Amino acid sequence: MTGSVIVITSGKGGVGKTTTSANIGTALARLGNKVVLIDTDIGLRNLDLLLGLENRIVYTIVDVVEERCKLKQALVKDKKNPNLCLLAAAQTRDKSAVDAQQLKDICDQLKEEFDYVLVDCPAGIEQGFQNAVAGANEAIVVTTPEMSAIRDADRIIGLLESKEGVEKYRLLVNRVRPKLIKNNDMMGVDDVVDILSCDLIGVIPEDTNIITSTNKGEPVVNDEKSLAGQAYMNVARRITGEEVPLLDIDEPDTIIDKIKKFFSKKAQG
Amino acid sequence: MYDNEFFVVDMASCSSTGEIINSLSLALETLNHSGKKIVLKLNDSYFNQSQMLSIQSLITSYGCILDTVETTNEDTIKVVENMNIPVQKPIEKRVDNSYSNINSTNSFEPFSMSSQNNIEQKEENLHFEADLDAFKKQNEVDIPSFNNVQDGKDEDFTIMQNHFTAHHDDIIEPETVISDEFQDADDLHTAALYAQNLNTINKEQESKEEKTEEFENTEKKSIGVYKKAYDENAIDQDEWEEVDFYETPSNDPVVSDSKHTTYINQTLRSGQVIESDGNVVIIGDCHPGSEIRAIGDITVWGILSGIAHAGYKGNNSAKVRALKMNAVQLRIGDCYSRRPDGTNIPYIIKSSIFTPEEARVVDGEIMLFKINQKN
């Protein structure tokens, strides 16, 4: 069995790479796949925090690379889902502790055992990015509907195209606010896809649940009611090859909006 | 300052073994560690055989020999004679020049200022020396070891150099340039001592794991949740997790009270590591992501939220104390435990309510005790 290695990257920081990794990983595991998440953000690790596994980490990826432990020993099992494992990054070292070949070897070993190997990439295009991309055969480029994030995503797509191993890359538009798009204050998802001319894998609406879920250490996909959680679940389905239509992320009108509409119609009429 | 062969240590001012071991280790650090014969002067308080044995083993651990004991206590004389060590009754006025006298407690004080100057004058490019300085400057107890004559001090350094470079070559890449001195210290210490650290992890509760096709067999050890000994509502439901540990032969346990203490007067932030081959006292908070490893005890005068590993060479009697215990993981000797999941708030609210707690190993489990609680 050979699983696929998917790198989640963006170029720009703060667009939601780690959140996306945690949620897609959890969602894929909930769909019954064996998933391992690799945090390559050595020195600034966060993925363990989002999954609530911070207190379980004994060995890290650096220990594996420096042969202080075996690969299997460094995998931390998720609290709820036994299908999900985490290979944590070391907090006390930096990106140079691991090189691209070593990470490729780890990915190659893991994809024999797991259906999906998700690699959480650090921001930037330096060694951390080069390491993370090394073993990947698929990529998800995360961006937000802002010019700066789109520009960085464009650069990343260019770099991914020049990589030999990466067969396909898809775009995930994060933190979309339908209301702002409606009022023409924010770029629409179609515009983003047009600019980057890239396949779309999903649209995630802005959701305050993300903040609480991060603090609790529980991915938002476990919350059935959350819109972002549902959107991440759909993304996971699309990764497995299922055809899922885009989620309707339009927020329902609040009472104040309805009243405003009512009066504006009256004024026009 | 002292004769080539003999070294008289005056311990008349000390009455407990703890005091003696403390001052003796200070005094011995100033010696050239090659087969010196120690003449130990004691007062009239009584020491039993195990106490004398621990003193003797301390002396031999510094590469010296306990040659003669001077004491007035009749019981102690018997004990010492049982150990085949010659006993001397103290002479009121010593005129003998073959022995030179050092009072271990008093003689160091006048030097403590000059020793700091010494450190500043001697600037070396090698960074492990720099990090040593950083540690020594904050280390009140350790400073006296620098008051030695220049030769002695150099020796002190070379020992450390050998110790670090042995591990340095294989773990840290030579081209890695770390600007921050503190970070530097971290990595070196990590590199040098983490390897030893791992030796001691797995001893107990071994159970065989099923064979998988891709991975070899490994030994298992549980990582439990640390509980409050005094709290009846302590979290009990939390399941124990099986975590794989690497099995390697362990080193001999080390007695923690014979060790020096490092004082660190700063807040430890994420990614910073403190390593010590003695006890560690941190005056400040330890944020999540920081790590403290010590052969002896760890005391945090603040909130402990990182990882603390006391007695990391397999000393299960080591302790971890903190004004507020919120450690992500506690490791004592070869016991591991983690924070209960319910309290997974990354940065605990800095309230004014502090419950000073001490973590100890009880029956192979790490338990928290209130610091003034008698157990």
XYZ file of C-alpha atoms in Angstrom:
644
model
C 0.000 0.000 0.000
C 1.283 3.423 -0.866
C -0.432 6.446 0.560
C -0.161 9.956 -0.779
C 1.972 12.648 0.775
C 0.198 16.001 0.771
C 2.005 19.164 1.740
C -0.043 22.080 3.053
C 1.705 25.311 2.259
C 1.023 28.977 1.599
C 4.131 31.123 1.565
C 2.529 33.803 3.699
C 2.178 33.270 7.411
C -1.063 33.433 9.323
C -3.395 32.298 6.541
C -4.284 29.065 8.338
C -1.878 26.346 7.213
C -1.680 24.703 10.607
C -5.423 24.967 11.229
C -6.056 23.471 7.808
C -3.599 20.634 8.460
C -5.143 19.777 11.799
C -8.679 19.853 10.455
C -8.122 18.003 7.196
C -6.093 15.416 9.082
C -8.830 14.891 11.635
C -11.499 14.841 8.938
C -9.651 12.246 6.852
C -9.171 10.107 9.952
C -12.855 10.398 10.758
C -13.642 9.180 7.248
C -11.765 6.002 8.138
C -8.345 6.636 6.643
C -5.062 6.135 8.445
C -3.527 9.581 8.641
C -0.248 10.928 9.962
C 0.417 14.637 10.370
C 3.997 15.858 10.206
C 4.852 19.229 11.696
C 7.908 20.606 9.929
C 7.821 23.971 11.624
C 10.799 23.167 13.823
C 11.320 25.749 16.527
C 7.824 27.222 16.197
C 5.640 24.193 16.528
C 1.891 24.674 16.909
C 0.202 21.667 15.382
C 0.412 19.709 18.648
C -1.395 22.546 20.397
C -4.244 22.584 17.893
C -4.733 18.847 18.306
C -4.398 19.074 22.092
C -1.467 16.669 22.138
C 1.084 19.043 23.626
C 1.462 17.072 26.849
C 2.021 13.735 25.131
C 5.085 14.553 23.078
C 8.178 12.692 24.170
C 10.156 12.344 20.952
C 10.176 14.689 17.993
C 11.122 14.591 14.345
C 14.640 15.746 15.241
C 15.056 12.745 17.544
C 14.009 10.504 14.665
C 16.439 12.138 12.258
C 19.278 11.975 14.763
C 18.400 8.359 15.492
C 17.658 8.725 19.162
C 14.427 6.851 18.689
C 12.640 4.857 16.041
C 10.094 6.511 13.784
C 7.206 4.584 15.290
C 8.102 5.687 18.799
C 7.859 9.350 17.877
C 4.309 9.064 16.543
C 1.787 10.455 19.009
C -1.679 8.955 18.768
C -4.650 11.284 18.835
C -6.829 11.345 21.943
C -10.050 10.463 20.180
C -9.211 9.000 16.834
C -6.790 6.049 16.777
C -6.417 6.480 13.005
C -4.680 9.816 13.472
C -1.037 10.213 14.445
C 1.211 13.213 14.864
C 4.924 13.473 14.286
C 5.764 16.614 16.235
C 8.463 19.160 15.528
C 11.141 19.970 18.071
C 10.705 23.251 19.853
C 14.283 23.646 21.038
C 15.991 23.462 17.639
C 15.681 25.249 14.299
C 14.931 24.376 10.692
C 18.520 23.397 9.921
C 18.228 20.381 12.231
C 16.559 18.453 9.405
C 17.389 18.374 5.710
C 15.241 17.643 2.674
C 16.539 14.121 2.067
C 15.882 13.096 5.674
C 12.312 14.354 5.495
C 11.805 12.593 2.186
C 12.985 9.343 3.779
C 10.554 9.806 6.662
C 7.669 10.486 4.254
C 8.596 7.429 2.196
C 8.596 5.240 5.284
C 5.305 6.638 6.549
C 3.376 6.350 3.317
C 3.934 2.600 3.398
C 1.996 2.489 6.652
C -0.561 5.282 6.255
C -3.140 6.289 3.658
C -2.396 9.984 3.938
C 0.729 11.764 5.103
C -0.045 15.446 5.645
C 2.957 17.734 5.935
C 2.389 21.071 7.644
C 4.798 23.494 6.013
C 6.278 26.533 7.756
C 5.835 30.016 6.312
C 8.459 31.266 3.901
C 10.322 29.706 1.001
C 13.560 28.878 2.809
C 14.856 25.570 4.055
C 11.720 24.786 6.027
C 9.656 24.949 2.836
C 12.213 22.995 0.823
C 12.216 20.274 3.512
C 8.443 20.037 3.675
C 7.985 19.823 -0.087
C 10.748 17.269 -0.604
C 8.691 14.132 -0.043
C 5.332 15.402 -1.273
C 3.478 14.214 -4.344
C 0.512 16.503 -3.846
C 0.084 20.012 -2.496
C -2.665 22.155 -1.064
C -1.963 25.858 -1.367
C -3.792 27.818 1.296
C -4.569 31.446 0.671
C -6.931 34.145 1.857
C -8.739 36.585 -0.438
C -6.128 39.304 0.079
C -3.634 40.577 -2.427
C -0.606 39.846 -0.259
C -1.574 36.232 0.390
C -2.450 35.707 -3.263
C 0.879 37.069 -4.421
C 2.739 34.749 -2.056
C 0.577 31.825 -3.145
C 1.457 32.596 -6.745
C 5.137 32.426 -5.890
C 4.627 29.133 -4.069
C 2.744 27.632 -7.022
C 5.633 28.638 -9.246
C 8.076 26.871 -6.926
C 5.858 23.793 -6.710
C 5.664 23.543 -10.499
C 9.431 23.430 -10.681
C 9.556 20.579 -8.132
C 9.721 17.155 -9.705
C 7.812 15.125 -7.138
C 4.703 17.278 -6.832
C 2.156 15.935 -9.317
C -0.779 18.176 -8.572
C -1.574 21.181 -6.477
C -4.938 22.589 -5.518
C -6.067 25.827 -3.982
C -7.888 26.270 -0.708
C -9.343 29.706 -0.058
C -9.508 30.311 3.650
C -11.171 32.937 5.835
C -13.737 33.953 3.286
C -16.354 36.452 4.466
C -19.412 36.226 2.196
C -20.839 39.498 3.404
C -17.767 41.486 2.481
C -17.722 39.813 -0.914
C -21.385 40.718 -1.413
C -20.609 44.349 -0.647
C -17.585 44.230 -2.983
C -15.249 44.875 -0.085
C -13.454 41.562 -0.490
C -12.204 39.638 -3.478
C -14.502 36.819 -4.482
C -13.406 33.206 -4.596
C -13.794 33.178 -8.382
C -11.459 36.140 -8.701
C -8.835 34.368 -6.600
C -9.091 31.240 -8.723
C -8.903 33.371 -11.878
C -5.782 35.192 -10.723
C -3.989 32.024 -9.693
C -5.471 29.846 -12.471
C -5.443 26.793 -10.302
C -7.897 24.036 -9.333
C -9.997 24.773 -6.277
C -10.282 22.194 -3.518
C -12.422 24.126 -1.098
C -13.613 27.367 0.409
C -13.533 27.842 4.165
C -15.614 30.632 5.672
C -14.324 32.778 8.485
C -15.555 31.240 11.719
C -15.132 32.337 15.306
C -15.291 28.684 16.380
C -11.773 28.309 14.997
C -10.396 30.535 17.738
C -12.128 28.664 20.535
C -11.228 25.304 19.067
C -7.568 26.298 18.866
C -7.569 27.297 22.511
C -9.333 24.098 23.516
C -7.022 21.942 21.469
C -9.793 20.323 19.497
C -10.112 20.676 15.705
C -13.254 22.387 14.507
C -14.302 19.436 12.285
C -15.366 17.627 15.437
C -18.012 20.322 15.844
C -20.856 19.316 13.511
C -22.619 22.660 13.713
C -19.635 24.771 12.745
C -19.698 26.001 9.144
C -15.916 25.907 8.876
C -15.936 22.370 10.232
C -18.356 21.270 7.534
C -16.281 22.988 4.883
C -13.134 21.192 6.067
C -15.012 17.904 6.025
C -15.967 18.539 2.402
C -12.344 19.283 1.548
C -11.344 15.955 3.089
C -14.021 14.194 1.012
C -12.662 15.805 -2.143
C -9.164 14.623 -1.234
C -10.433 11.058 -1.087
C -11.833 11.492 -4.603
C -15.482 12.083 -3.780
C -17.403 14.663 -5.777
C -18.811 17.182 -3.331
C -20.405 20.469 -4.354
C -19.102 23.665 -2.785
C -20.704 24.487 0.524
C -23.163 27.336 0.611
C -21.339 29.677 2.914
C -23.777 32.560 2.717
C -24.560 33.723 6.191
C -28.306 33.972 6.918
C -29.579 37.531 7.222
C -29.870 38.830 10.742
C -33.016 40.620 11.918
C -31.356 43.992 11.540
C -30.473 43.183 7.925
C -34.080 42.195 7.252
C -35.363 45.426 8.732
C -32.828 47.415 6.699
C -33.905 45.625 3.530
C -37.550 46.227 4.334
C -37.039 49.948 4.734
C -34.768 50.320 1.735
C -37.413 48.593 -0.413
C -40.041 50.936 0.963
C -37.871 53.918 0.233
C -37.358 52.748 -3.334
C -40.997 51.853 -3.822
C 47.947 26.695 48.697
C 48.186 23.014 49.298
C 50.806 20.344 49.349
C 51.356 18.124 46.350
C 49.998 15.008 47.940
C 47.858 15.883 50.913
C 44.864 18.137 51.139
C 43.390 18.968 54.501
C 39.720 19.813 54.523
C 38.464 21.415 57.686
C 34.819 20.525 58.237
C 34.693 21.422 61.901
C 32.046 24.060 61.229
C 29.700 21.536 59.610
C 27.582 19.215 61.697
C 25.320 17.513 59.139
C 26.275 15.328 56.194
C 24.473 17.622 53.802
C 26.628 20.547 54.824
C 29.775 18.495 54.617
C 28.992 17.149 51.190
C 28.174 20.627 49.979
C 31.359 22.246 51.207
C 33.466 19.246 50.361
C 32.321 19.230 46.753
C 33.121 22.944 46.592
C 36.567 22.377 47.992
C 37.266 19.416 45.754
C 36.351 21.313 42.631
C 39.367 23.524 43.168
C 41.750 20.567 43.244
C 43.743 19.054 40.448
C 41.797 15.848 40.339
C 44.716 13.448 40.302
C 44.986 11.092 43.210
C 45.102 13.663 45.996
C 44.963 12.281 49.494
C 42.318 13.931 51.584
C 42.643 14.529 55.309
C 39.145 15.172 56.578
C 38.788 17.164 59.772
C 35.477 16.666 61.531
C 34.073 18.077 64.742
C 32.665 16.004 67.554
C 29.302 15.219 65.985
C 28.414 11.615 65.185
C 28.369 10.169 61.696
C 27.154 6.684 60.969
C 28.632 4.326 58.453
C 26.355 5.138 55.540
C 27.063 8.830 55.992
C 30.786 8.223 56.053
C 30.469 5.969 53.010
C 28.668 8.647 51.054
C 31.379 11.150 51.965
C 34.010 8.676 50.895
C 32.277 7.939 47.615
C 32.019 11.662 46.925
C 35.760 11.996 47.422
C 36.502 9.050 45.162
C 34.149 10.442 42.543
C 36.427 13.476 42.325
C 39.389 11.172 41.771
C 40.808 11.621 45.266
C 41.410 9.224 48.136
C 40.143 9.641 51.680
C 43.366 9.143 53.531
C 42.800 10.108 57.147
C 39.897 11.282 59.255
C 40.340 13.546 62.241
C 37.570 13.482 64.781
C 36.966 13.557 68.499
C 33.723 11.627 68.549
C 34.305 8.097 69.847
C 31.448 6.550 67.846
C 32.606 8.121 64.626
C 36.105 6.804 65.298
C 34.709 3.280 65.515
C 32.810 3.697 62.293
C 35.837 5.031 60.490
C 38.045 2.283 61.827
C 35.542 -0.271 60.543
C 36.043 1.223 57.100
C 39.813 0.639 57.380
C 40.580 4.332 57.326
C 43.212 5.618 59.765
C 41.923 7.999 62.434
C 43.759 10.920 63.983
C 42.919 12.812 67.094
C 43.137 16.539 66.413
C 46.255 18.303 67.615
C 45.562 21.551 69.380
C 48.233 23.626 67.660
C 49.507 22.398 64.370
C 53.050 23.410 63.526
C 53.485 20.761 60.912
C 54.148 22.305 57.535
C 53.627 19.215 55.455
C 49.883 19.809 55.596
C 48.364 23.059 54.577
C 44.980 24.090 55.803
C 41.930 25.185 53.925
C 38.769 25.993 55.689
C 36.327 25.223 53.008
C 33.598 27.565 54.096
C 35.533 30.709 54.870
C 38.413 30.725 52.457
C 36.193 31.178 49.419
C 34.493 34.381 50.329
C 37.306 36.858 49.664
C 37.713 35.443 46.199
C 34.204 35.689 44.959
C 34.626 39.189 43.580
C 37.932 38.577 41.858
C 36.683 35.415 40.321
C 34.083 37.333 38.390
C 36.761 39.673 37.102
C 38.713 36.652 36.069
C 35.820 35.465 34.028
C 35.452 38.783 32.297
C 39.121 39.078 31.497
C 39.369 35.729 29.878
C 37.405 35.911 26.667
C 37.596 32.811 24.622
C 36.137 32.237 21.207
C 34.893 28.792 21.979
C 31.256 29.170 22.689
C 30.862 26.471 25.248
C 33.153 28.478 27.461
C 30.962 31.470 26.934
C 27.945 29.512 27.946
C 29.780 28.184 30.949
C 30.462 31.740 32.001
C 26.845 32.652 31.591
C 25.942 29.846 33.875
C 28.668 30.485 36.410
C 27.896 34.160 36.677
C 24.435 33.380 37.835
C 25.634 30.581 39.978
C 26.543 31.789 43.386
C 27.630 28.458 44.711
C 29.737 27.622 41.780
C 31.729 30.826 41.576
C 34.257 29.763 44.175
C 35.492 27.076 41.851
C 36.992 29.840 39.764
C 39.004 31.329 42.567
C 41.617 28.754 41.926
C 45.020 29.576 40.568
C 45.040 30.079 36.820
C 46.188 26.520 36.177
C 43.420 25.020 38.146
C 40.846 27.086 36.344
C 42.142 26.071 32.966
C 41.873 22.487 33.982
C 38.323 23.076 34.996
C 37.608 24.373 31.528
C 39.383 21.672 29.634
C 37.394 19.042 31.381
C 34.227 20.728 30.285
C 35.579 21.141 26.764
C 36.297 17.473 26.416
C 32.943 16.661 27.762
C 31.141 18.826 25.266
C 33.227 18.317 22.180
C 32.849 14.588 22.393
C 29.162 14.972 21.641
C 29.424 18.228 19.821
C 30.885 16.760 16.673
C 28.227 14.249 15.916
C 25.122 16.201 16.791
C 25.476 19.870 15.968
C 26.345 20.811 12.446
C 29.557 22.824 12.438
C 28.201 25.511 10.111
C 25.304 26.288 12.366
C 25.903 29.773 13.695
C 23.602 30.738 16.487
C 23.880 34.366 17.368
C 22.109 34.256 20.676
C 24.447 33.147 23.400
C 21.692 31.666 25.440
C 20.312 29.658 22.575
C 23.821 28.470 22.028
C 24.063 27.203 25.510
C 20.816 25.379 25.037
C 21.841 23.497 21.996
C 25.195 22.490 23.338
C 23.751 21.261 26.517
C 21.009 19.508 24.696
C 23.464 17.885 22.399
C 25.821 16.802 25.102
C 23.436 15.616 27.691
C 20.327 14.528 25.878
C 22.079 11.431 24.679
C 22.749 10.424 28.258
C 19.261 11.423 29.202
C 17.772 8.897 26.904
C 19.761 6.100 28.421
C 17.690 6.041 31.509
C 14.205 6.234 30.205
C 12.956 2.712 30.142
C 13.390 0.399 33.072
C 10.052 -0.622 34.437
C 6.704 -1.840 33.208
C 7.996 -3.419 30.089
C 5.559 -5.214 27.882
C 6.095 -6.653 24.472
C 4.440 -5.022 21.528
C 2.918 -6.847 18.639
C 5.012 -7.176 15.569
C 4.172 -4.965 12.652
C 5.526 -5.579 9.244
C 7.370 -2.347 8.783
C 8.566 -1.570 12.271
C 10.635 -3.560 14.687
C 9.641 -4.637 18.126
C 9.910 -1.965 20.786
C 9.536 -1.895 24.534
C 6.651 0.013 26.068
C 6.259 2.162 29.150
C 3.156 3.973 30.213
C 3.016 7.709 30.462
C 0.477 8.502 33.129
C -1.130 11.653 34.356
C 0.320 13.311 37.393
C -2.144 13.652 40.242
C -2.442 15.718 43.326
C -1.873 13.580 46.371
C -4.008 15.785 48.570
C -6.876 16.360 46.193
C -9.696 13.857 46.514
C -11.235 14.928 43.236
C -8.033 14.351 41.358
C -8.550 13.336 37.788
C -8.633 9.583 37.773
C -10.631 8.749 34.690
C -7.919 9.826 32.326
C -6.660 6.777 30.542
C -3.057 5.769 30.662
C -1.329 5.975 27.388
C 1.163 3.586 25.990
C 4.177 5.410 24.670
C 7.100 3.646 23.133
C 10.431 4.218 24.761
C 13.818 3.371 23.533
C 15.447 0.791 25.703
C 19.065 1.416 26.564
C 21.162 0.432 29.587
C 20.801 2.923 32.396
C 23.537 4.649 34.333
C 23.948 4.387 38.061
C 21.730 6.632 40.123
C 23.258 9.832 41.369
C 22.792 11.309 44.820
C 21.301 14.757 44.343
C 22.316 16.493 47.540
C 25.991 16.119 46.736
C 25.467 18.362 43.733
C 25.977 22.073 43.276
C 23.082 24.389 42.530
C 22.639 26.620 39.513
C 20.629 29.792 40.020
C 18.903 31.256 37.008
C 17.319 34.625 37.467
C 15.159 35.001 34.395
C 11.988 33.834 32.724
C 12.450 30.730 30.590
C 10.711 31.136 27.269
C 9.576 28.628 24.695
C 12.460 26.735 23.149
C 14.971 27.533 25.864
C 16.604 24.623 27.626
C 18.441 24.592 30.926
C 20.766 21.672 31.521
C 22.581 21.093 34.753
C 24.602 18.347 36.328
C 23.454 19.590 39.721
C 20.339 21.191 41.129
C 18.554 24.049 39.381
C 16.744 26.973 40.947
C 14.839 29.227 38.578
C 13.673 32.557 39.854
C 10.973 33.349 37.328
C 8.375 31.543 35.250
C 8.961 28.650 32.876
C 6.755 29.101 29.840
C 5.318 26.231 27.783
C 7.884 24.843 25.378
C 10.814 25.428 27.715
C 12.691 22.548 29.203
C 14.737 22.044 32.349
C 16.912 19.005 32.867
C 18.907 18.451 36.014
C 20.619 15.532 37.671
C 19.440 16.892 40.993
C 16.304 18.729 42.055
C 14.456 21.464 40.184
C 12.913 24.387 41.993
C 10.926 27.038 40.174
C 10.129 30.235 42.001
C 7.235 31.001 39.699
C 4.861 29.166 37.378
C 6.213 25.973 35.878
C 4.472 25.342 32.551
C 7.215 23.714 30.501
C 8.837 20.322 30.773
C 10.858 19.547 33.889
C 13.101 16.507 34.158
C 14.696 16.087 37.572
C 17.172 13.349 38.342
C 17.585 12.579 34.683
C 20.331 10.022 35.199
C 17.885 7.713 36.863
C 17.640 9.299 40.296
C 14.049 8.629 41.273
C 14.416 10.440 44.587
C 14.812 13.813 42.860
C 12.043 16.371 43.273
C 10.424 19.149 41.304
C 9.017 22.114 43.165
C 7.136 25.117 41.884
C 5.020 27.926 43.248
C 2.446 26.941 40.655
C 2.619 23.555 39.003
C 1.282 23.521 35.464
C 3.992 21.475 33.788
C 3.160 19.972 30.392
C 5.229 16.974 31.388
C 6.985 16.004 34.578
C 9.818 13.554 34.438
C 11.590 12.338 37.526
C 14.344 9.800 37.086
C 12.831 7.223 34.781
C 9.200 8.090 35.547
C 7.179 10.116 33.107
C 3.851 11.819 33.522
C 1.854 14.422 31.701
C -0.600 17.122 32.561
C -4.263 16.063 32.689
C -6.063 16.976 29.477
C -8.747 18.992 31.204
C -6.273 21.724 32.080
C -5.057 22.188 28.546
C -5.026 25.953 28.673
C -1.729 26.860 27.109
C -0.920 29.808 29.278
C -2.408 29.431 32.700
C -4.058 32.577 33.930
C -1.594 34.441 36.055
C -3.776 34.739 39.084
C -2.484 35.582 42.500
C -3.498 32.245 43.939
C -0.415 30.127 44.327
C -0.267 26.639 45.741
C 3.382 25.700 46.109
C 3.659 22.066 45.185
C 6.340 19.426 45.112
C 6.411 16.456 42.763
C 7.849 13.186 44.042
C 7.839 9.608 42.883
C 5.585 7.387 44.944
C 5.419 3.718 43.884
C 6.613 4.492 40.390
C 4.068 7.267 39.898
C 4.664 10.992 40.061
C 2.496 12.642 42.697
C 2.088 16.275 43.689
C 2.244 17.269 47.345
C 1.618 20.610 48.952
C 4.983 21.868 50.002
C 4.316 22.109 53.712
C 2.425 18.838 53.792
C 4.068 16.128 55.851
C 4.262 12.754 54.209
